[in-house]
Short mmCIF file of C-alpha atoms and ligand atoms in Angstrom, two decimals:
data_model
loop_
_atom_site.label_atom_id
_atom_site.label_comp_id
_atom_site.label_asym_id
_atom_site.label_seq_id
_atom_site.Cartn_x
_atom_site.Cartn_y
_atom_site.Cartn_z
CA UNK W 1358 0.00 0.00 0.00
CA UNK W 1359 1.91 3.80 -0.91
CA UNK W 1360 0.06 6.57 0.42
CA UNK W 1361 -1.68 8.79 -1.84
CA UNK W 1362 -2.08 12.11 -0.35
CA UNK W 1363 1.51 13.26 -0.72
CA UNK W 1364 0.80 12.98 -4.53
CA UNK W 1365 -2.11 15.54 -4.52
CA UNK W 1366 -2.01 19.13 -4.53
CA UNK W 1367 -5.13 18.64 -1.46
CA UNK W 1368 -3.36 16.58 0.69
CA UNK W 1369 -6.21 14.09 1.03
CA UNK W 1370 -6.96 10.15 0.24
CA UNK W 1371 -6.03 7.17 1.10
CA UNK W 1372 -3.24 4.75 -0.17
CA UNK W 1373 -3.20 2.87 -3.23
CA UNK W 1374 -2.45 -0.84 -3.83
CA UNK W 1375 0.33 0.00 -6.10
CA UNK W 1376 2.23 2.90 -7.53
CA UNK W 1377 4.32 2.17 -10.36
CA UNK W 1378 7.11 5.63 -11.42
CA UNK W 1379 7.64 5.39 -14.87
CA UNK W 1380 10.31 7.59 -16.09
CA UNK W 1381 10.04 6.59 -20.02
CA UNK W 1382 7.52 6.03 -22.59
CA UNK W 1383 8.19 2.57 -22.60
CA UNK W 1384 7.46 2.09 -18.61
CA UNK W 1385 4.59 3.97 -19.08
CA UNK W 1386 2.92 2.15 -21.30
CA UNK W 1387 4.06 -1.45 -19.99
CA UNK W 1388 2.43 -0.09 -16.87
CA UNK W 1389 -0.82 0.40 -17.93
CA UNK W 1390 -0.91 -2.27 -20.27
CA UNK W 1391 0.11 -5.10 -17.78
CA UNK W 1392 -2.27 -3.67 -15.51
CA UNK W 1393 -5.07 -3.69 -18.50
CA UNK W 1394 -4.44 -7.15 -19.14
CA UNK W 1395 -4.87 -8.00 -15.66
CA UNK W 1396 -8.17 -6.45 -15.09
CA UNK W 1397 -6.76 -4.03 -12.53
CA UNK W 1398 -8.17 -0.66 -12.20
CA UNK W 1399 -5.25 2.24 -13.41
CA UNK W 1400 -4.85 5.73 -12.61
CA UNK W 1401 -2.39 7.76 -14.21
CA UNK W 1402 -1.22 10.38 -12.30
CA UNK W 1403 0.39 13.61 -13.55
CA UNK W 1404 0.92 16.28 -10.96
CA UNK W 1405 -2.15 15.43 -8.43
CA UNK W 1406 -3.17 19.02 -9.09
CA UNK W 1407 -6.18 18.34 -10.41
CA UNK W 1408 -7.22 15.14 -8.17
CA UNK W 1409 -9.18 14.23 -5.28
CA UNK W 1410 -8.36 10.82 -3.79
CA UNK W 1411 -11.10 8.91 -1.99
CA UNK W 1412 -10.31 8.08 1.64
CA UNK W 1413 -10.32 4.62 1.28
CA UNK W 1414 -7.79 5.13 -1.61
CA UNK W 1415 -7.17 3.56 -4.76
CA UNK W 1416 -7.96 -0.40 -5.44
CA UNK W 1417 -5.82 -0.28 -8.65
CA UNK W 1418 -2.42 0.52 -10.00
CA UNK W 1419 -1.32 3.81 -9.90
CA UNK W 1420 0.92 5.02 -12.83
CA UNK W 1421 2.75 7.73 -11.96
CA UNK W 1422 3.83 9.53 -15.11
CA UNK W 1423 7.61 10.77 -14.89
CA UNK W 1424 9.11 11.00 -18.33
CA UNK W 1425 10.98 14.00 -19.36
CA UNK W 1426 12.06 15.53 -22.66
CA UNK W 1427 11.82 18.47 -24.29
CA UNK W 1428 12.90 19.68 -27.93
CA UNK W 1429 12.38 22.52 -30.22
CA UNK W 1430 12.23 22.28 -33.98
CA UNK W 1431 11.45 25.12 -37.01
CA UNK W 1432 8.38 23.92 -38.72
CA UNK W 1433 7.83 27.13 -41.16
CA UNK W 1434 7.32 30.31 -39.24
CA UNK W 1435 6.93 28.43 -35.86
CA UNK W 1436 8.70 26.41 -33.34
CA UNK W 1437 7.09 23.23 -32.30
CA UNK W 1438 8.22 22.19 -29.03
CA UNK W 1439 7.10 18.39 -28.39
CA UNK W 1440 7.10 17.79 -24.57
CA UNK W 1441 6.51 14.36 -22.51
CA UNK W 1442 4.12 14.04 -20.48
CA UNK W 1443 5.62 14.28 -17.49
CA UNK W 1444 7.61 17.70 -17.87
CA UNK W 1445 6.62 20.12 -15.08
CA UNK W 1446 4.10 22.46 -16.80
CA UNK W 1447 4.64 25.55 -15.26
CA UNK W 1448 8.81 25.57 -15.61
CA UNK W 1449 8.24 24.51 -19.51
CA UNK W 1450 6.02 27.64 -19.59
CA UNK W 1451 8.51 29.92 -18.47
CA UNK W 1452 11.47 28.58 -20.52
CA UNK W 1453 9.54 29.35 -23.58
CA UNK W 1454 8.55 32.76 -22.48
CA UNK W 1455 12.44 32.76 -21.98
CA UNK W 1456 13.05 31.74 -25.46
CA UNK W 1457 10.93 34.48 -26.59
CA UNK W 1458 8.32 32.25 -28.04
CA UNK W 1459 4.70 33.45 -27.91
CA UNK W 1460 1.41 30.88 -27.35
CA UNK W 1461 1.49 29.98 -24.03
CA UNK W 1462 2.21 33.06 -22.07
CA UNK W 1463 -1.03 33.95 -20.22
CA UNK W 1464 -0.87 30.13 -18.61
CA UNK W 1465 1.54 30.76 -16.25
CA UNK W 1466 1.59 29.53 -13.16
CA UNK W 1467 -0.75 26.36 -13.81
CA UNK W 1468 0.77 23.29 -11.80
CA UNK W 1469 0.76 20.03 -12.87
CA UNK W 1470 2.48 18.18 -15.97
CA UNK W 1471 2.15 18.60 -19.55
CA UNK W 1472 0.74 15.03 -20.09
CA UNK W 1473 -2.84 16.63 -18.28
CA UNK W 1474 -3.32 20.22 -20.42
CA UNK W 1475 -4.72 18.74 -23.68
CA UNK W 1476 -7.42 16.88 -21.19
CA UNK W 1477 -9.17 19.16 -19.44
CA UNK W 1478 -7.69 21.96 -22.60
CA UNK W 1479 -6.53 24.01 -19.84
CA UNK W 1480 -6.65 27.82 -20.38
CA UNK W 1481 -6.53 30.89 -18.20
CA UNK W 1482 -6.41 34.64 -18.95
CA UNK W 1483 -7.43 34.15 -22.51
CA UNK W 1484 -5.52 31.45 -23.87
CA UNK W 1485 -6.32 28.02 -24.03
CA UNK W 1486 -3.75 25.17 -24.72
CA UNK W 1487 -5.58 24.14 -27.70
CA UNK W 1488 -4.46 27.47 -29.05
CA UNK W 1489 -1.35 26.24 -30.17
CA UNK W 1490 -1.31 22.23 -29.81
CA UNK W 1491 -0.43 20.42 -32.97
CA UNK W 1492 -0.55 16.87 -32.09
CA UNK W 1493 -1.34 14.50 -28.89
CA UNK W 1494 0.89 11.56 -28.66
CA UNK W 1495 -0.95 9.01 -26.63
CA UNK W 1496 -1.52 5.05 -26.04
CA UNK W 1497 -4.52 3.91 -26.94
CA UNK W 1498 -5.75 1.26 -24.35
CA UNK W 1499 -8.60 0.18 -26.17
CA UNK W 1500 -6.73 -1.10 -29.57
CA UNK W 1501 -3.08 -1.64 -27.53
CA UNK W 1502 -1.31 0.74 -29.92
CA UNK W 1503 0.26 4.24 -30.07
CA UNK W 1504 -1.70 7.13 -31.65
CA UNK W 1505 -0.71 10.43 -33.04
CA UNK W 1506 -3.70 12.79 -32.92
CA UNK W 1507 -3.74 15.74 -34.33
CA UNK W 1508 -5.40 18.77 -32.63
CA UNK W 1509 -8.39 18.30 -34.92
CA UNK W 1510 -9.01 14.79 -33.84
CA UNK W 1511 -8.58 15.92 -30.46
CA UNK W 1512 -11.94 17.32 -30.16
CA UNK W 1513 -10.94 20.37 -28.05
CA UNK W 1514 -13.86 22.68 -26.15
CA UNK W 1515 -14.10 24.81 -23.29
CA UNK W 1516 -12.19 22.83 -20.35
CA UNK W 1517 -12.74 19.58 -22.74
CA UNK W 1518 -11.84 17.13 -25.11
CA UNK W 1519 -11.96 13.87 -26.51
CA UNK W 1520 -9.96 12.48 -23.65
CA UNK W 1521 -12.12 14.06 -20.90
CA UNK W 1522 -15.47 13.06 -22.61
CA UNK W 1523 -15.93 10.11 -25.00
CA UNK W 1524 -12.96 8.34 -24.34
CA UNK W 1525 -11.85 9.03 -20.56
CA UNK W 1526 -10.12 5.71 -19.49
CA UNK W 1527 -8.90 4.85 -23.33
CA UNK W 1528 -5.76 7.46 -23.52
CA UNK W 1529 -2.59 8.05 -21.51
CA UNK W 1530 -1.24 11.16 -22.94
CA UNK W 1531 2.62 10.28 -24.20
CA UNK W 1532 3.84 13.85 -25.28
CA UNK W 1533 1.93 16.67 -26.93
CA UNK W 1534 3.97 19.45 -29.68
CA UNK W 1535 2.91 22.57 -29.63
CA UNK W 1536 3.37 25.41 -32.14
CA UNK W 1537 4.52 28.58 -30.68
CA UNK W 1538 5.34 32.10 -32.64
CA UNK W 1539 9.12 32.91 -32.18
CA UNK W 1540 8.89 37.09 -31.39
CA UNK W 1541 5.33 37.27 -31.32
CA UNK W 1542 3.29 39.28 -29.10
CA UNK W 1543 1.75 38.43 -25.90
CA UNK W 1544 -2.29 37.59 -25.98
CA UNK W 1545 -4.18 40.64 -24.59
CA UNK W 1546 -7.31 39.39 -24.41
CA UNK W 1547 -8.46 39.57 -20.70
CA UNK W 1548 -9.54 42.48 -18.86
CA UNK W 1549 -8.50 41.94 -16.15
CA UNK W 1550 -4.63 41.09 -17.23
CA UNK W 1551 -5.19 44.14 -19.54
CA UNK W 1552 -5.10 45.94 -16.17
CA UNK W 1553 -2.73 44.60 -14.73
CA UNK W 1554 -0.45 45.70 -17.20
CA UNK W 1555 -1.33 49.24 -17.05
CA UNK W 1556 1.86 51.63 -17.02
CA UNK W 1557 4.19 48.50 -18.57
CA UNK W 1558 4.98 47.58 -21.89
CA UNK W 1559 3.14 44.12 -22.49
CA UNK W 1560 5.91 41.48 -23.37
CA UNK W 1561 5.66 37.93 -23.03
CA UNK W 1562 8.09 38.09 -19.15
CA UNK W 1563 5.48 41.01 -18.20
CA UNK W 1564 2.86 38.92 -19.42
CA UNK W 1565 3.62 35.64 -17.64
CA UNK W 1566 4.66 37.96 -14.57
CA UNK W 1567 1.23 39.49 -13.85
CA UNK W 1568 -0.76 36.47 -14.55
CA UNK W 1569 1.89 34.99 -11.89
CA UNK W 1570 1.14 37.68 -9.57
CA UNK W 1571 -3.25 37.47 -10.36
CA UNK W 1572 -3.07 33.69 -9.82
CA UNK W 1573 -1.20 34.40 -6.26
CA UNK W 1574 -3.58 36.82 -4.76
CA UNK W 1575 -5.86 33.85 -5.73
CA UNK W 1576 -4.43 31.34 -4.07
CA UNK W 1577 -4.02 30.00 -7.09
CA UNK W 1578 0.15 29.11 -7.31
CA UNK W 1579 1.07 26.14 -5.71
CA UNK W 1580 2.79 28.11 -2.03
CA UNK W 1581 4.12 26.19 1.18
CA UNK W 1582 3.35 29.54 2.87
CA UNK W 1583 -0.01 30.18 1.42
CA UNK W 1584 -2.97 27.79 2.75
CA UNK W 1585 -5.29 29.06 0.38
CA UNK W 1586 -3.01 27.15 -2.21
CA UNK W 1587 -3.26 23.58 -0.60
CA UNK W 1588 -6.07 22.98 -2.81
CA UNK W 1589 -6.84 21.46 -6.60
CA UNK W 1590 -7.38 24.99 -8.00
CA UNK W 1591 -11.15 25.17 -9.25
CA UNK W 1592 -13.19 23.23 -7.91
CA UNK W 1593 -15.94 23.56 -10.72
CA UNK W 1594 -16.35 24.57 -14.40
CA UNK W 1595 -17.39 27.80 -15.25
CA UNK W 1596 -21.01 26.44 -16.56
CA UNK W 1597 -21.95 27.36 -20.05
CA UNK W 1598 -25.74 27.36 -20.49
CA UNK W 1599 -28.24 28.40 -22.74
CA UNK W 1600 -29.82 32.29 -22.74
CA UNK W 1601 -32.52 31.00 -20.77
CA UNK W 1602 -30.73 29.45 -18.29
CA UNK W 1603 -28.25 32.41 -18.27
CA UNK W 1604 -31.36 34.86 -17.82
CA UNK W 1605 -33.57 33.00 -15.22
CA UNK W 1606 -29.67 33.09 -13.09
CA UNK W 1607 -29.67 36.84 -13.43
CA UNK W 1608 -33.44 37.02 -12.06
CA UNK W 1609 -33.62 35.27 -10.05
CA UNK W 1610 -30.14 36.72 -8.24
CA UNK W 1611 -32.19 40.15 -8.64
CA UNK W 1612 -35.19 39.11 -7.37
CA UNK W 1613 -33.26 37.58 -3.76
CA UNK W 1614 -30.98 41.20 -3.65
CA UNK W 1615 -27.76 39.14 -4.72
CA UNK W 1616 -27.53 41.40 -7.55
CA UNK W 1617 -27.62 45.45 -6.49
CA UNK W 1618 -29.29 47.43 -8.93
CA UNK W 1619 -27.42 48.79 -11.23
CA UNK W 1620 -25.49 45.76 -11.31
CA UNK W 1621 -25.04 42.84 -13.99
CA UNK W 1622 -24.34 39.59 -13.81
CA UNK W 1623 -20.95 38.74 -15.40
CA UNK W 1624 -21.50 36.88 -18.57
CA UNK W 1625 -20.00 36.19 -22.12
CA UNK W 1626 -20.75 34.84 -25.03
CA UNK W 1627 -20.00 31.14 -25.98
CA UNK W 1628 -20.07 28.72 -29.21
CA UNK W 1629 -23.31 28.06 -30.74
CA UNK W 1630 -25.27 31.04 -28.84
CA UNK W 1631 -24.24 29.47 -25.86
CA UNK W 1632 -23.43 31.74 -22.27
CA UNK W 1633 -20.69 31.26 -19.77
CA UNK W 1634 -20.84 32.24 -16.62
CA UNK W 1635 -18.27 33.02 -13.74
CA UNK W 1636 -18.61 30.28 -11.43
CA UNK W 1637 -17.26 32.17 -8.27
CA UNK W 1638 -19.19 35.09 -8.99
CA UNK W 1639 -22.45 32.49 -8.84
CA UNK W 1640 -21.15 30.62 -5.61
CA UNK W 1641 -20.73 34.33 -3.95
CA UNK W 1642 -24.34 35.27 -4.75
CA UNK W 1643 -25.88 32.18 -3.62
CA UNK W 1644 -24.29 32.94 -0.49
CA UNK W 1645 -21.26 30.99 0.14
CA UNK W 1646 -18.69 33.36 1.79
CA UNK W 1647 -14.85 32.79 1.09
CA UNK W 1648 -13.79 30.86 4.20
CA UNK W 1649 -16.79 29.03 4.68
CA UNK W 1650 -15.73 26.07 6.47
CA UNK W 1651 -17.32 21.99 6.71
CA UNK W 1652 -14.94 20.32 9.12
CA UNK W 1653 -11.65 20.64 7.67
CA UNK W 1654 -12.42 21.51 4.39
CA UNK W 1655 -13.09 25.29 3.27
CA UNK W 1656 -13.92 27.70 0.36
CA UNK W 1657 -10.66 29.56 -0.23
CA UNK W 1658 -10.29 32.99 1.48
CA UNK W 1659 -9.12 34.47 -1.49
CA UNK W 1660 -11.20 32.37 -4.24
CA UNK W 1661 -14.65 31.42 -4.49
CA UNK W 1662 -13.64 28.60 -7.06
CA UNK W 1663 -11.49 26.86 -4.74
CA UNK W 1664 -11.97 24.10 -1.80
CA UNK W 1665 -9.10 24.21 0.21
CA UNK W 1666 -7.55 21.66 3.14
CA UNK W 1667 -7.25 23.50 6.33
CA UNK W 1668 -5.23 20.70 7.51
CA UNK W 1669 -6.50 17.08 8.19
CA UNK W 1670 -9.48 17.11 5.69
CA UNK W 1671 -11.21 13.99 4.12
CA UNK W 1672 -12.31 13.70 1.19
CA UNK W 1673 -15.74 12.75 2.81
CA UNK W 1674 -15.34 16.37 4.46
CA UNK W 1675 -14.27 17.80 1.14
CA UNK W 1676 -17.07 16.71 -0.80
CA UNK W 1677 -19.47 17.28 1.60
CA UNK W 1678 -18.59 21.19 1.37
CA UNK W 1679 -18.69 20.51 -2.84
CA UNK W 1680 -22.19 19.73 -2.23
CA UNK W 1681 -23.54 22.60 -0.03
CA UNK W 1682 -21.44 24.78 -2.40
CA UNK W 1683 -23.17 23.25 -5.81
CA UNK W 1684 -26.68 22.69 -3.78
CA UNK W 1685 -26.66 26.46 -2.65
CA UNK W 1686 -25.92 27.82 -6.39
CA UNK W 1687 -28.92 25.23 -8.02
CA UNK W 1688 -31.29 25.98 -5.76
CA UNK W 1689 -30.55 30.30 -5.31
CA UNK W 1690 -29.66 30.27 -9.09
CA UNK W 1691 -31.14 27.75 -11.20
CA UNK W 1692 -27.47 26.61 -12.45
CA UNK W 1693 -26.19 23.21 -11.91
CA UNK W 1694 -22.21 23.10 -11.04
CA UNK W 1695 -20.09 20.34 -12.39
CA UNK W 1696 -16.76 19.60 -10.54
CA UNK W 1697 -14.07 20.35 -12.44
CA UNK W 1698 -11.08 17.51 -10.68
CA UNK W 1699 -10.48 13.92 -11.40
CA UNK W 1700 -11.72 11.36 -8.84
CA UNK W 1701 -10.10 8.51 -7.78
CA UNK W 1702 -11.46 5.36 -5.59
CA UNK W 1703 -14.95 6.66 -5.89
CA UNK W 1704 -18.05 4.49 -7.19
CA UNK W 1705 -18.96 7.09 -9.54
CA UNK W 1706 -17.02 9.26 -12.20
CA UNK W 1707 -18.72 12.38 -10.67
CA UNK W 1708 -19.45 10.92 -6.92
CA UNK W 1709 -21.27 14.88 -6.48
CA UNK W 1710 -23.80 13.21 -8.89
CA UNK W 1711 -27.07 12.65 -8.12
CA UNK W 1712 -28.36 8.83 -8.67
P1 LIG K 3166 -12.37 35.08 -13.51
O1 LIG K 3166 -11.29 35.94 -14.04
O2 LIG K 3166 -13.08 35.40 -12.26
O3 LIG K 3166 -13.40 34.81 -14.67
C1 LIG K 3166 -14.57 34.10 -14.42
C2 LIG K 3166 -15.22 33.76 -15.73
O4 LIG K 3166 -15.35 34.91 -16.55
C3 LIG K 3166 -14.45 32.73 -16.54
O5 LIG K 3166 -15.39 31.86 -17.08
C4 LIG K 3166 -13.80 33.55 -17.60
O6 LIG K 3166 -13.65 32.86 -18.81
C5 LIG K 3166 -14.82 34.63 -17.81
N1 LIG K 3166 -14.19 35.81 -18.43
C6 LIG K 3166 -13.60 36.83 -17.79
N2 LIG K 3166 -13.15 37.74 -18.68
C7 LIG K 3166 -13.44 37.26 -19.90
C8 LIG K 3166 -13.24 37.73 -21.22
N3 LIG K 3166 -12.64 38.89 -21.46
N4 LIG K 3166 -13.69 36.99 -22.25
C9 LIG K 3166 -14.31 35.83 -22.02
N5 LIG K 3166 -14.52 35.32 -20.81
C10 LIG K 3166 -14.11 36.02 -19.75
O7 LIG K 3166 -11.79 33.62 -13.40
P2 LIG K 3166 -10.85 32.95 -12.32
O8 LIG K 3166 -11.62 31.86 -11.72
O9 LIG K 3166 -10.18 33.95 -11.43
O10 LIG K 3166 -9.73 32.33 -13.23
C11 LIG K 3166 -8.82 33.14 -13.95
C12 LIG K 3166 -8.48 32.42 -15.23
O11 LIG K 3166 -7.90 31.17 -14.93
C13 LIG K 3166 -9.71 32.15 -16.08
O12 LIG K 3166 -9.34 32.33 -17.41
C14 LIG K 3166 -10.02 30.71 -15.77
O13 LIG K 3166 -10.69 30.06 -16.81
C15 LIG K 3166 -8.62 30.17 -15.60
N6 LIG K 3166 -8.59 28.90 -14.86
C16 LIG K 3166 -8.50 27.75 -15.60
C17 LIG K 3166 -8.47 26.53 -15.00
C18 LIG K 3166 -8.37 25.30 -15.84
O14 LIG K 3166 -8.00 25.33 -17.00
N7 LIG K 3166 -8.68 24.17 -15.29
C19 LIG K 3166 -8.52 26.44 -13.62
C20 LIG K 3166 -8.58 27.63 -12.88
C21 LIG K 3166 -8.64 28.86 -13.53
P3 LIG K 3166 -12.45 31.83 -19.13
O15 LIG K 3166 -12.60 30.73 -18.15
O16 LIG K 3166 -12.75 31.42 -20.52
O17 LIG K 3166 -11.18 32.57 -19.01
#
């Protein structure tokens, strides 16, 4: 049994029944293969930034992903850099900023490994991965073979994709390329990083800088010294809805004095007349103060989004908070909440579901 918790950005869950470090492709795959052909349950595991581990921990093989490598190339007028898997996101981040190579930029500051950013298409402050991925190189579990998808297969949405959706269990992400612009411009696309940079010339170092210093005041960077940070960043999806959905919210936040007159509710416009909404600003308004506390679990003090450990939480605890926190926003709001981490050792994909 290898205890879990000290691979998770929460500090929570129980042990697993077997952790495998794999440190190239090769182990990688072998160790979710032989684990496959014995019927075991797997669970790759990147960074644990992004994870919530069931108290009773994991019944399976864990595959911890540890493979490095990173190399640039000219392809035309941009670089593709092809990273594996298990390169630290953040530090690969900041060594293209470094390089002077525009794309990634504005997701600075994101924990976790490589490997997990085409999954979930991770994006902050206006730029999404998918932005500037090429190709996913991945094993497929389901046909035993290794696959090189490229970004159009990949299915990419908001906070989605083809691994997070149809095909959940069936890829372990190998490496993924990117294409980034050598001496392009920083993305400027988010008020309030627009802001931010008021009074500095925008470059891609200023850029990554004050998206460093907007995810901090969050909570939001990974900090020994900051307890707001022991947590697995957002704990749910910024819903997109339809208008009606999106309007009956905004009512029905006038109609209970959440929303001051004068006042809007924060919203923008999404694919396919679709609305997204800020999923902090609807936790607020249905009443759930930063700091709210269940046990040892809490909302962040400096971030709706986030459910924090105060220091000996459960997962029991944590979800338990999850479920005031997405109970409180359906029934003040009228908007249902989706969790936004992986879940390990749980019956149920989503164990906030209801059935
Ligand atoms: P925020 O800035 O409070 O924004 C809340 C919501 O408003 C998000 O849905 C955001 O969209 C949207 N928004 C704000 N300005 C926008 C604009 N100019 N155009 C379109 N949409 C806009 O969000 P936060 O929670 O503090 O997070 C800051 C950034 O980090 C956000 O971009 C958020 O998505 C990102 N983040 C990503 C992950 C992840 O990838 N798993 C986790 C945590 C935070 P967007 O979400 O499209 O930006």
């Amino acid at each position: 049994m290898v205890p879990l918790e000290g691979f998770t950005t929460l500090r929570i869950g129980g042990p697993a029944r077997e952790l495998v470090e794999a440190t190239t492709e090769g182990d990688l795959i072998d160790a979710v293969r032989e684990a496959d052909e014995r019927g075991d349950r797997v669970l790759v595991l990147g960074g644990g930034s992004n994870l919530v581990v069931a108290d009773a921990g994991f019944d399976g093989r864990v595959a911890r992903v540890a493979t490095r490598g990173v190399s640039l190339s000219r392809e035309g007028e941009r670089v593709a850099v092809r990273a594996a898997a298990g390169e630290p996101w953040d530090a690969l981040v900041a060594r293209l900023v470094d390089e002077g190579l525009a794309g990634v930029e504005c997701l600075a500051g994101i924990p976790g490994l490589v490997g997990a950013t085409p999954v979930q298409n991770v994006g902050a402050y206006g730029q999404e991965v998918s932005d500037t991925i090429t190709r996913v190189r991945a094993w497929d579990r389901r046909d035993g073979r290794v696959v090189e998808l490229a970004a159009g297969q990949c299915d990419f949405g908001y906070r989605d994709s083809l691994f997070k959706r149809d095909a959940r269990d069936r890829y372990v992400v190998l490496a993924v390329t990117f294409a980034l612009r050598p001496g392009g411009a920083p993305a400027l696309r988010y008020g309030e990083l627009t802001r931010a940079l008021e009074g500095r010339d925008a470059t891609l170092a200023t850029v990554r800088d004050a998206v460093v210093s907007l995810r901090r005041a969050k909570g939001m960077v990974l900090d020994a010294g900051d307890p707001d940070s022991q947590s697995a960043g957002s704990f749910f999806v910024n819903p997109v809805v339809d208008e009606d959905t999106a309007r009956g919210a905004e009512a029905r936040a006038r109609a209970s004095g959440a929303l001051r007159e004068g006042e809007s509710m924060p919203r923008f416009a999404a694919p396919g007349g679709r609305v997204k909404l800020a999923a902090g600003w609807l936790i607020e308004r249905a009443g759930v103060a930063k700091g709210t506390r269940l046990g040892n679990a809490a909302v962040s003090q400096k971030h709706s989004l986030a459910l924090v450990n105060r220091g000996g939480a459960t997962a029991r605890e944590l979800l338990a908070l999850a479920a005031m926190v997405r109970d409180a926003v359906r029934a003040r709001l009228g908007v249902t909440l989706t969790p936004e981490p992986v879940f390990a050792g749980f019956d149920r994909d989503d164990p906030l579901a209801s059935g």
